Short mmCIF file of C-alpha atoms in Angstrom, two decimals:
data_model
loop_
_atom_site.label_atom_id
_atom_site.label_comp_id
_atom_site.label_asym_id
_atom_site.label_seq_id
_atom_site.Cartn_x
_atom_site.Cartn_y
_atom_site.Cartn_z
CA ASP A 26 103.83 86.36 127.29
CA VAL A 27 100.95 85.00 125.26
CA LYS A 28 102.28 83.01 122.29
CA VAL A 29 100.23 82.22 119.15
CA THR A 30 101.99 80.01 116.85
CA GLN A 31 101.00 79.13 113.23
CA SER A 32 102.48 75.87 111.92
CA SER A 33 104.11 77.43 108.60
CA ARG A 34 105.32 80.94 107.67
CA TYR A 35 105.20 80.25 103.94
CA LEU A 36 102.97 77.51 102.07
CA VAL A 37 102.72 76.60 98.48
CA LYS A 38 99.78 74.45 97.27
CA ARG A 39 97.92 73.81 94.04
CA THR A 40 94.50 74.60 92.72
CA GLY A 41 92.06 72.06 94.01
CA GLU A 42 94.02 70.69 96.96
CA LYS A 43 92.79 70.64 100.43
CA VAL A 44 94.85 72.90 102.66
CA PHE A 45 95.06 72.78 106.43
CA LEU A 46 96.51 75.43 108.38
CA GLU A 47 97.31 75.08 112.09
CA CYS A 48 97.28 77.67 115.21
CA VAL A 49 98.12 76.93 118.52
CA GLN A 50 97.94 79.23 121.54
CA ASP A 51 99.46 78.68 125.02
CA MET A 52 97.34 80.91 127.16
CA ASP A 53 94.10 79.20 127.82
CA HIS A 54 92.40 81.62 125.90
CA GLU A 55 88.57 80.93 124.86
CA ASN A 56 88.49 83.04 121.91
CA MET A 57 90.43 82.17 118.44
CA PHE A 58 90.18 83.91 115.30
CA TRP A 59 91.29 83.47 111.81
CA TYR A 60 91.81 86.52 109.37
CA ARG A 61 93.26 86.86 105.82
CA GLN A 62 95.17 89.98 105.02
CA ASP A 63 95.17 91.50 101.50
CA PRO A 64 96.81 94.65 100.12
CA GLY A 65 94.43 97.66 100.63
CA LEU A 66 91.72 95.41 101.99
CA GLY A 67 93.23 95.17 105.67
CA LEU A 68 92.54 92.22 107.85
CA ARG A 69 88.97 90.43 107.16
CA LEU A 70 87.50 88.10 109.61
CA ILE A 71 86.72 84.41 107.96
CA TYR A 72 85.92 82.64 111.21
CA PHE A 73 85.77 82.91 115.01
CA SER A 74 85.59 80.24 117.59
CA TYR A 75 84.49 81.20 121.47
CA ASP A 76 84.80 77.73 122.71
CA VAL A 77 85.63 73.95 121.72
CA LYS A 78 83.57 72.87 119.10
CA MET A 79 81.99 76.39 118.71
CA LYS A 80 82.31 78.29 115.82
CA GLU A 81 80.78 81.65 113.87
CA LYS A 82 81.19 82.78 110.32
CA GLY A 83 83.17 85.90 109.97
CA ASP A 84 82.96 88.52 106.88
CA ILE A 85 84.12 85.95 104.33
CA PRO A 86 83.73 82.42 105.12
CA GLU A 87 83.05 81.02 101.84
CA GLY A 88 85.47 78.32 100.60
CA TYR A 89 86.71 77.83 104.45
CA SER A 90 85.88 75.78 107.14
CA VAL A 91 87.32 75.58 110.66
CA SER A 92 87.99 72.83 113.21
CA ARG A 93 88.38 73.29 117.18
CA GLU A 94 88.60 69.96 118.86
CA LYS A 95 90.97 71.27 121.57
CA LYS A 96 90.83 74.74 123.28
CA GLU A 97 94.52 75.62 122.23
CA ARG A 98 94.23 74.63 118.48
CA PHE A 99 92.27 76.17 115.93
CA SER A 100 92.58 75.03 112.20
CA LEU A 101 91.58 76.62 109.08
CA ILE A 102 90.75 74.29 106.19
CA LEU A 103 90.52 75.43 102.41
CA GLU A 104 88.34 72.53 101.17
CA SER A 105 89.55 73.02 97.57
CA ALA A 106 92.12 75.78 97.17
CA SER A 107 91.58 78.35 94.42
CA THR A 108 94.17 80.79 93.18
CA ASN A 109 91.86 83.60 94.86
CA GLN A 110 92.66 82.30 98.29
CA THR A 111 96.65 83.03 97.95
CA SER A 112 96.99 85.54 100.81
CA MET A 113 98.37 86.07 104.35
CA TYR A 114 96.57 84.22 106.84
CA LEU A 115 96.64 85.30 110.51
CA CYS A 116 95.51 83.70 113.42
CA ALA A 117 94.51 85.35 116.83
CA SER A 118 93.35 84.41 120.24
CA SER A 119 91.78 86.32 123.26
CA LEU A 120 90.17 86.02 126.54
CA GLY A 121 86.58 85.42 126.34
CA ARG A 122 83.27 85.64 128.37
CA ASP A 123 82.76 89.19 128.99
CA ARG A 124 86.19 90.18 129.82
CA ALA A 125 86.27 93.89 129.36
CA TYR A 126 90.14 94.15 128.70
CA GLN A 127 90.98 91.50 126.22
CA PRO A 128 93.04 92.46 123.07
CA GLN A 129 93.63 89.83 120.41
CA HIS A 130 96.92 88.37 120.38
CA PHE A 131 98.28 87.34 116.75
CA GLY A 132 100.78 84.82 115.24
CA ASP A 133 103.07 86.10 112.61
CA GLY A 134 101.00 84.84 109.96
CA THR A 135 101.34 82.17 107.13
CA ARG A 136 101.62 83.39 103.48
CA LEU A 137 99.81 80.86 101.30
CA SER A 138 100.35 81.11 97.51
CA ILE A 139 98.08 78.80 95.48
CA LEU A 140 99.15 78.01 91.92
CA LEU B 2 78.62 97.90 113.42
CA ALA B 3 80.83 100.83 114.24
CA LYS B 4 82.67 101.26 111.23
CA THR B 5 85.95 103.28 111.51
CA THR B 6 87.75 105.81 109.35
CA GLN B 7 91.40 106.59 109.41
CA PRO B 8 94.01 108.26 107.15
CA ILE B 9 95.44 106.01 104.72
CA SER B 10 98.96 107.15 105.49
CA MET B 11 101.16 109.76 107.38
CA ASP B 12 104.58 110.94 107.35
CA SER B 13 106.72 112.60 110.14
CA TYR B 14 110.33 112.69 111.57
CA GLU B 15 112.25 111.11 114.24
CA GLY B 16 111.79 112.99 117.59
CA GLN B 17 108.34 114.30 116.75
CA GLU B 18 104.87 113.76 118.31
CA VAL B 19 102.45 111.97 115.75
CA ASN B 20 98.83 111.76 116.37
CA ILE B 21 96.63 109.39 114.35
CA THR B 22 92.76 110.18 114.43
CA CYS B 23 90.09 107.58 114.00
CA SER B 24 86.61 108.47 113.44
CA HIS B 25 83.76 106.12 114.63
CA ASN B 26 80.47 108.23 114.41
CA ASN B 27 78.06 104.87 115.14
CA ILE B 28 80.07 103.91 118.32
CA ALA B 29 77.86 101.95 120.90
CA THR B 30 77.62 102.33 124.55
CA ASN B 31 79.56 99.07 125.23
CA ASP B 32 82.13 99.60 122.58
CA TYR B 33 85.97 99.92 123.64
CA ILE B 34 88.46 101.53 121.37
CA THR B 35 91.70 99.49 120.64
CA TRP B 36 94.77 100.20 118.60
CA TYR B 37 97.25 97.71 117.15
CA GLN B 38 100.45 98.17 115.18
CA GLN B 39 101.70 96.00 112.50
CA PHE B 40 105.15 95.68 111.09
CA PRO B 41 105.78 93.81 107.87
CA SER B 42 105.59 90.07 107.75
CA GLN B 43 104.34 90.03 111.38
CA GLY B 44 101.00 89.77 113.00
CA PRO B 45 99.42 93.01 114.54
CA ARG B 46 100.42 93.83 118.22
CA PHE B 47 98.19 95.56 120.81
CA ILE B 48 99.34 99.09 121.70
CA ILE B 49 96.60 100.42 123.84
CA GLN B 50 92.74 100.40 124.62
CA GLY B 51 90.23 102.94 126.14
CA TYR B 52 86.66 103.50 126.85
CA LYS B 53 86.83 107.33 127.43
CA THR B 54 88.89 110.32 128.39
CA LYS B 55 92.67 109.58 128.40
CA VAL B 56 94.52 106.38 128.69
CA THR B 57 98.30 106.44 128.90
CA ASN B 58 100.99 103.35 128.82
CA GLU B 59 104.65 102.98 128.28
CA VAL B 60 104.61 103.45 124.45
CA ALA B 61 101.52 105.58 123.73
CA SER B 62 98.36 107.56 124.86
CA LEU B 63 94.85 107.50 123.63
CA PHE B 64 92.39 110.61 123.82
CA ILE B 65 88.80 110.12 123.63
CA PRO B 66 86.60 113.06 123.53
CA ALA B 67 83.24 113.12 125.83
CA ASP B 68 81.12 112.25 122.73
CA ARG B 69 83.38 109.18 121.78
CA LYS B 70 82.94 109.78 117.83
CA SER B 71 86.53 109.82 117.55
CA SER B 72 89.73 109.15 119.26
CA THR B 73 93.26 109.92 118.79
CA LEU B 74 96.45 107.69 119.00
CA SER B 75 99.27 109.89 120.22
CA LEU B 76 103.04 108.38 119.76
CA PRO B 77 105.55 110.75 121.62
CA ARG B 78 109.22 111.22 120.13
CA VAL B 79 108.95 108.63 117.26
CA SER B 80 111.62 106.73 115.81
CA LEU B 81 112.34 104.91 112.67
CA SER B 82 111.26 101.52 114.62
CA ASP B 83 107.67 103.12 114.72
CA THR B 84 107.35 103.01 110.90
CA ALA B 85 104.30 100.50 110.57
CA VAL B 86 100.71 100.23 110.01
CA TYR B 87 98.27 101.40 112.69
CA TYR B 88 94.85 99.98 113.23
CA CYS B 89 91.80 101.53 115.12
CA LEU B 90 89.32 99.16 116.27
CA VAL B 91 85.98 99.79 117.49
CA GLY B 92 84.05 96.94 119.49
CA ASP B 93 82.56 95.16 122.29
CA PRO B 94 85.02 92.79 123.62
CA GLY B 95 82.34 90.43 125.37
CA TYR B 96 82.40 86.83 123.86
CA SER B 97 79.10 87.17 122.37
CA SER B 98 80.27 90.11 119.62
CA ALA B 99 84.09 89.47 119.53
CA SER B 100 83.51 88.23 115.99
CA LYS B 101 82.05 91.82 115.27
CA ILE B 102 85.24 93.58 115.90
CA ILE B 103 86.36 95.29 112.53
CA PHE B 104 89.89 95.73 111.39
CA GLY B 105 89.92 98.57 108.73
CA SER B 106 92.90 99.14 106.16
CA GLY B 107 94.75 101.10 108.76
CA THR B 108 97.31 104.28 108.52
CA ARG B 109 100.71 103.43 107.31
CA LEU B 110 103.19 105.67 109.19
CA SER B 111 106.45 106.42 107.86
CA ILE B 112 109.34 108.20 109.91
CA ARG B 113 112.08 109.78 108.46
CA PRO B 114 115.48 110.52 109.66
#
């Protein structure tokens, strides 16, 4: 089974801090994703990476950056945390390169609170 | 981008068959239809994916009419453990547009004894 592991289940940080959320997958997947999930808004894509050092902005990239130095690891960075970034953050991975049958595999999320 | 529309919530009883319909009028030729299930405090979990007609696996069936403008997830004989949020996604899973797959707000399914 594919395993996507997020480094923390719960995290509390202060406004203005630089925050790192880490995600690791163990199935050699090419695609990795970061979403945030808020009540009534579903999942919204923040950033997507289809290869090492490659990234694309999703729907809501403002206030976030990402890093993918190794294929298995995808980091989400909140440059200067703000209270409106309090949310559930979900990481996912999937096969890439024109694979027709490639569902996304999700971690269990990090619930981040910015005080 | 193919936008999807699903009911916000549905209720049913144990042992019943539940059908959740998703509308996707702007579906493109290359788009697949994928359904996910999410329990509280967990990430979404893949249930089933299809392109046309009918797909069945050990947990669900997916019915897609010829025009592909809608799809129906069918859960046979539901139990309390099927209480969850169900998401319908439409998109091209090819790498060049993987970021275009959009999760909507989903359907909150509640199963009662």
